[in-house]
Amino acid sequence: VLSAYLLEHASVIFSAMAGVLAARGKNVDLFGVIVLGLVNAVGGGTLRDVMLDAPVFWVRDANFVLSSTFAAVTMFFLARVAHPDPKWLLLPDALGLALVTMLGTAKAAQLGHATSVCVVMGVTTGVAGGVLRDVLCGEIPLVFRKNIYLYATAAALGAGAYLAAKGLGAGEAIALTIGAGVVLILRWLAVRRRIGLPEFRLSSDGHVPTNE
Amino acid sequence: VLSAYLLEHASVIFSAMAGVLAARGKNVDLFGVIVLGLVNAVGGGTLRDVMLDAPVFWVRDANFVLSSTFAAVTMFFLARVAHPDPKWLLLPDALGLALVTMLGTAKAAQLGHATSVCVVMGVTTGVAGGVLRDVLCGEIPLVFRKNIYLYATAAALGAGAYLAAKGLGAGEAIALTIGAGVVLILRWLAVRRRIGLPEFRLSSDGHVPTNE
Amino acid sequence: VLSAYLLEHASVIFSAMAGVLAARGKNVDLFGVIVLGLVNAVGGGTLRDVMLDAPVFWVRDANFVLSSTFAAVTMFFLARVAHPDPKWLLLPDALGLALVTMLGTAKAAQLGHATSVCVVMGVTTGVAGGVLRDVLCGEIPLVFRKNIYLYATAAALGAGAYLAAKGLGAGEAIALTIGAGVVLILRWLAVRRRIGLPEFRLSSDGHVPTNE
């Protein structure tokens, strides 16, 4: 339980730092950067808790606010000196997605909700923070785009794998490991082989040439 | 009660399909399309339930998640083959707006809230899903624009008519019919005669010629 | 207590009117203007109450809905005749920010939350309505920009001053006055001397010329 808490903290801190990088080229000041970091870090879990009518996790445990604010401010100054190669972010980001999705799915499952609701809550915890961050930056959410390579889909299938393992009688730790493994493997395969979901096209798109 | 449940389901399914069409020309993948469909279908009711501190309807009854996801995926593939004429959408859309607004208003009224709060909740249920969908697509909400022809206004007046009928002693079924009728008639008149609300202008707009 | 209620009302009414002005040049109709006014006026408090799992203040007391709708409609028509100089708005806006931030912080403190959570709730109450308004208008929130001159920072430091005064044994009225005073003085100094937070820059911004 303690290690789960530390992992959750590590994941929130990492997300806060990643959220800061999204502010690049947006003329955003230090306050904006802190908000974008906090939203990226705790936005998904906040939405999940509000929809589940559970106490919001960072309202209950203020350490999350303190550590993600600290992480965002650190990143704000760090980014002026060193500019991380985006490739280095891929692994911790995938680990964070896997962990946060599992925690969100498990929380909904513990409250006794239906499978589909648990999957929605897991995916929401994993990706909604980034969606809110992108909306605040005035952009169409990155997670909706084909070149994100199975980000939310990996989260949804991992949540499903966790719930299936639980349904087949697996213990909590084993089910969580299976679910997180599914997220990581899918994400790794998708990035490596550039696998994406099909994009939305209307039938008319092929017939009428436009200059849109 | 059963038929109300079926009507609500039909309305959620239709909204999910309509939400998919909003993704046109946005480079959104299948996941994005499912999210836009779900947000359009259940976003308004979710916001209403969260603000009323009531259990979120689709968290309680997972059938809504299943049917709207299924509808969005179906529409995703259907739109590649057949491109519906937007005119065909007007009637089911108006029926959906009338129904969903009535359900939202009635839910707030049953919880004993004041008239103005019930109207806000009815309109929120009717239009907030579309507002969230437009924000996720990076657009100024369609419902704020003059050429939408009394969309939200029809919802607000229908909610008011329902509450007035109840206040005058009408039964639930009659009041709901009156309220839904007001929404449908106003919407029909507004689209037919191109009636819109006045647009916002500042006094200076008339004096200074601009090239905005 | 009565005067606090009247001040809160005055502040909500003023925010509703200020929200209307943000619709300038957006092709928004009367309904859109009412929504932008309401969101600006009650959005921050709504988000605070939902995250604290407290009853939403305007759902409980419908007078807030009535007065802010009335204020938005009045402003809609007033702005066609008279165009207020933005400078006149600065003082009532700063007073509103100070008041609303104090009320939000005090509400979280009365519920027994940690200091950092109370500060987040105070700042959320003070600025989240404007953030939501800007997102609905399709803009990057004004409060994230350098040239807003310590808007949210003034709110955060005022919230901190209120909590510090309470911690040192000051009475409620004195602590509120100190906190509000800190917000007003910081805001006044920042606007007068054009003090802003540093903007976000990546290390590469100085090295690599780009055409972004």
PDB file of C-alpha atoms in Angstrom, chain B residues 47-169:
ATOM      1  CA  LEU B  47     -22.842  18.306 -15.521  1.00  0.00           C
ATOM      2  CA  ARG B  48     -26.428  18.526 -14.235  1.00  0.00           C
ATOM      3  CA  ASP B  49     -25.991  15.564 -11.887  1.00  0.00           C
ATOM      4  CA  VAL B  50     -22.644  16.806 -10.570  1.00  0.00           C
ATOM      5  CA  MET B  51     -24.052  20.288  -9.877  1.00  0.00           C
ATOM      6  CA  LEU B  52     -27.169  18.806  -8.229  1.00  0.00           C
ATOM      7  CA  ASP B  53     -24.931  16.432  -6.213  1.00  0.00           C
ATOM      8  CA  ALA B  54     -27.032  13.539  -7.545  1.00  0.00           C
ATOM      9  CA  PRO B  55     -25.485  10.220  -8.685  1.00  0.00           C
ATOM     10  CA  VAL B  56     -24.344  10.597 -12.306  1.00  0.00           C
ATOM     11  CA  PHE B  57     -26.972   8.783 -14.399  1.00  0.00           C
ATOM     12  CA  TRP B  58     -24.592   6.742 -16.567  1.00  0.00           C
ATOM     13  CA  VAL B  59     -22.418   5.757 -13.591  1.00  0.00           C
ATOM     14  CA  ARG B  60     -25.529   4.265 -12.027  1.00  0.00           C
ATOM     15  CA  ASP B  61     -26.855   2.659 -15.222  1.00  0.00           C
ATOM     16  CA  ALA B  62     -23.982   1.498 -17.419  1.00  0.00           C
ATOM     17  CA  ASN B  63     -26.318   0.764 -20.344  1.00  0.00           C
ATOM     18  CA  PHE B  64     -25.966   4.397 -21.367  1.00  0.00           C
ATOM     19  CA  VAL B  65     -22.200   4.024 -21.795  1.00  0.00           C
ATOM     20  CA  LEU B  66     -22.560   0.821 -23.778  1.00  0.00           C
ATOM     21  CA  SER B  67     -25.254   2.063 -26.133  1.00  0.00           C
ATOM     22  CA  SER B  68     -23.653   5.425 -26.843  1.00  0.00           C
ATOM     23  CA  THR B  69     -20.218   3.888 -27.446  1.00  0.00           C
ATOM     24  CA  PHE B  70     -21.818   1.391 -29.819  1.00  0.00           C
ATOM     25  CA  ALA B  71     -23.720   4.192 -31.588  1.00  0.00           C
ATOM     26  CA  ALA B  72     -20.570   6.308 -31.984  1.00  0.00           C
ATOM     27  CA  VAL B  73     -18.541   3.415 -33.420  1.00  0.00           C
ATOM     28  CA  THR B  74     -21.368   2.531 -35.806  1.00  0.00           C
ATOM     29  CA  MET B  75     -21.594   6.128 -36.989  1.00  0.00           C
ATOM     30  CA  PHE B  76     -17.815   6.264 -37.425  1.00  0.00           C
ATOM     31  CA  PHE B  77     -17.949   3.507 -40.047  1.00  0.00           C
ATOM     32  CA  LEU B  78     -21.365   4.470 -41.453  1.00  0.00           C
ATOM     33  CA  ALA B  79     -20.172   8.005 -42.246  1.00  0.00           C
ATOM     34  CA  ARG B  80     -17.518   6.559 -44.577  1.00  0.00           C
ATOM     35  CA  VAL B  81     -20.210   4.987 -46.712  1.00  0.00           C
ATOM     36  CA  ALA B  82     -23.228   7.234 -46.491  1.00  0.00           C
ATOM     37  CA  HIS B  83     -23.255  10.941 -45.814  1.00  0.00           C
ATOM     38  CA  PRO B  84     -26.530  12.026 -44.196  1.00  0.00           C
ATOM     39  CA  ASP B  85     -28.144  15.226 -45.385  1.00  0.00           C
ATOM     40  CA  PRO B  86     -28.055  17.611 -42.366  1.00  0.00           C
ATOM     41  CA  LYS B  87     -31.736  18.418 -42.988  1.00  0.00           C
ATOM     42  CA  TRP B  88     -32.704  14.887 -41.948  1.00  0.00           C
ATOM     43  CA  LEU B  89     -31.096  15.494 -38.564  1.00  0.00           C
ATOM     44  CA  LEU B  90     -33.231  18.507 -37.686  1.00  0.00           C
ATOM     45  CA  LEU B  91     -36.356  16.652 -36.538  1.00  0.00           C
ATOM     46  CA  PRO B  92     -34.696  13.943 -34.404  1.00  0.00           C
ATOM     47  CA  ASP B  93     -32.378  16.619 -32.996  1.00  0.00           C
ATOM     48  CA  ALA B  94     -35.340  18.806 -31.978  1.00  0.00           C
ATOM     49  CA  LEU B  95     -37.086  15.767 -30.461  1.00  0.00           C
ATOM     50  CA  GLY B  96     -33.919  14.917 -28.522  1.00  0.00           C
ATOM     51  CA  LEU B  97     -33.543  18.493 -27.281  1.00  0.00           C
ATOM     52  CA  ALA B  98     -37.176  18.614 -26.135  1.00  0.00           C
ATOM     53  CA  LEU B  99     -36.969  15.243 -24.373  1.00  0.00           C
ATOM     54  CA  VAL B 100     -33.611  15.749 -22.673  1.00  0.00           C
ATOM     55  CA  THR B 101     -34.497  19.260 -21.517  1.00  0.00           C
ATOM     56  CA  MET B 102     -37.748  17.994 -19.987  1.00  0.00           C
ATOM     57  CA  LEU B 103     -35.970  15.126 -18.194  1.00  0.00           C
ATOM     58  CA  GLY B 104     -33.357  17.512 -16.794  1.00  0.00           C
ATOM     59  CA  THR B 105     -35.918  20.053 -15.631  1.00  0.00           C
ATOM     60  CA  ALA B 106     -38.092  17.352 -14.047  1.00  0.00           C
ATOM     61  CA  LYS B 107     -35.101  15.850 -12.210  1.00  0.00           C
ATOM     62  CA  ALA B 108     -34.244  19.208 -10.617  1.00  0.00           C
ATOM     63  CA  ALA B 109     -37.906  19.859  -9.811  1.00  0.00           C
ATOM     64  CA  GLN B 110     -38.251  16.464  -8.095  1.00  0.00           C
ATOM     65  CA  LEU B 111     -35.298  17.361  -5.867  1.00  0.00           C
ATOM     66  CA  GLY B 112     -37.251  20.452  -4.789  1.00  0.00           C
ATOM     67  CA  HIS B 113     -35.101  23.181  -6.324  1.00  0.00           C
ATOM     68  CA  ALA B 114     -36.240  26.720  -7.129  1.00  0.00           C
ATOM     69  CA  THR B 115     -37.772  27.500 -10.535  1.00  0.00           C
ATOM     70  CA  SER B 116     -34.751  29.348 -11.897  1.00  0.00           C
ATOM     71  CA  VAL B 117     -32.412  26.510 -10.852  1.00  0.00           C
ATOM     72  CA  CYS B 118     -34.716  23.977 -12.574  1.00  0.00           C
ATOM     73  CA  VAL B 119     -34.648  26.007 -15.801  1.00  0.00           C
ATOM     74  CA  VAL B 120     -30.838  26.256 -15.675  1.00  0.00           C
ATOM     75  CA  MET B 121     -30.599  22.493 -15.115  1.00  0.00           C
ATOM     76  CA  GLY B 122     -33.021  21.762 -17.969  1.00  0.00           C
ATOM     77  CA  VAL B 123     -31.094  23.952 -20.401  1.00  0.00           C
ATOM     78  CA  THR B 124     -27.771  22.543 -19.138  1.00  0.00           C
ATOM     79  CA  THR B 125     -28.970  18.992 -19.766  1.00  0.00           C
ATOM     80  CA  GLY B 126     -30.173  19.993 -23.218  1.00  0.00           C
ATOM     81  CA  VAL B 127     -27.221  21.990 -24.505  1.00  0.00           C
ATOM     82  CA  ALA B 128     -24.104  21.533 -22.312  1.00  0.00           C
ATOM     83  CA  GLY B 129     -23.070  18.313 -24.047  1.00  0.00           C
ATOM     84  CA  GLY B 130     -22.879  20.178 -27.344  1.00  0.00           C
ATOM     85  CA  VAL B 131     -20.968  23.033 -25.720  1.00  0.00           C
ATOM     86  CA  LEU B 132     -18.361  20.605 -24.320  1.00  0.00           C
ATOM     87  CA  ARG B 133     -18.138  18.866 -27.710  1.00  0.00           C
ATOM     88  CA  ASP B 134     -17.454  22.182 -29.459  1.00  0.00           C
ATOM     89  CA  VAL B 135     -14.853  23.219 -26.863  1.00  0.00           C
ATOM     90  CA  LEU B 136     -13.052  19.865 -27.335  1.00  0.00           C
ATOM     91  CA  CYS B 137     -13.065  20.538 -31.093  1.00  0.00           C
ATOM     92  CA  GLY B 138     -11.533  23.977 -30.487  1.00  0.00           C
ATOM     93  CA  GLU B 139     -14.594  25.920 -31.623  1.00  0.00           C
ATOM     94  CA  ILE B 140     -16.782  28.605 -30.112  1.00  0.00           C
ATOM     95  CA  PRO B 141     -19.940  26.718 -29.100  1.00  0.00           C
ATOM     96  CA  LEU B 142     -22.512  26.556 -31.896  1.00  0.00           C
ATOM     97  CA  VAL B 143     -25.326  27.191 -29.438  1.00  0.00           C
ATOM     98  CA  PHE B 144     -23.945  30.700 -28.735  1.00  0.00           C
ATOM     99  CA  ARG B 145     -24.389  31.728 -32.357  1.00  0.00           C
ATOM    100  CA  LYS B 146     -27.251  33.631 -33.883  1.00  0.00           C
ATOM    101  CA  ASN B 147     -27.807  31.244 -36.785  1.00  0.00           C
ATOM    102  CA  ILE B 148     -28.623  28.350 -34.467  1.00  0.00           C
ATOM    103  CA  TYR B 149     -32.187  29.777 -34.343  1.00  0.00           C
ATOM    104  CA  LEU B 150     -33.438  29.757 -30.748  1.00  0.00           C
ATOM    105  CA  TYR B 151     -31.906  26.444 -29.713  1.00  0.00           C
ATOM    106  CA  ALA B 152     -31.184  27.126 -26.037  1.00  0.00           C
ATOM    107  CA  THR B 153     -33.960  29.711 -25.859  1.00  0.00           C
ATOM    108  CA  ALA B 154     -36.488  27.103 -26.977  1.00  0.00           C
ATOM    109  CA  ALA B 155     -35.157  24.777 -24.262  1.00  0.00           C
ATOM    110  CA  ALA B 156     -35.428  27.494 -21.580  1.00  0.00           C
ATOM    111  CA  LEU B 157     -38.978  28.461 -22.561  1.00  0.00           C
ATOM    112  CA  GLY B 158     -40.019  24.799 -22.725  1.00  0.00           C
ATOM    113  CA  ALA B 159     -38.589  24.236 -19.247  1.00  0.00           C
ATOM    114  CA  GLY B 160     -40.504  27.287 -18.047  1.00  0.00           C
ATOM    115  CA  ALA B 161     -43.746  26.028 -19.650  1.00  0.00           C
ATOM    116  CA  TYR B 162     -43.353  22.632 -17.922  1.00  0.00           C
ATOM    117  CA  LEU B 163     -42.792  24.293 -14.532  1.00  0.00           C
ATOM    118  CA  ALA B 164     -45.713  26.699 -15.076  1.00  0.00           C
ATOM    119  CA  ALA B 165     -48.027  23.819 -16.001  1.00  0.00           C
ATOM    120  CA  LYS B 166     -46.948  21.923 -12.876  1.00  0.00           C
ATOM    121  CA  GLY B 167     -47.451  25.061 -10.773  1.00  0.00           C
ATOM    122  CA  LEU B 168     -50.997  25.373 -12.131  1.00  0.00           C
ATOM    123  CA  GLY B 169     -51.736  21.826 -11.008  1.00  0.00           C
TER     124      GLY B 169
END
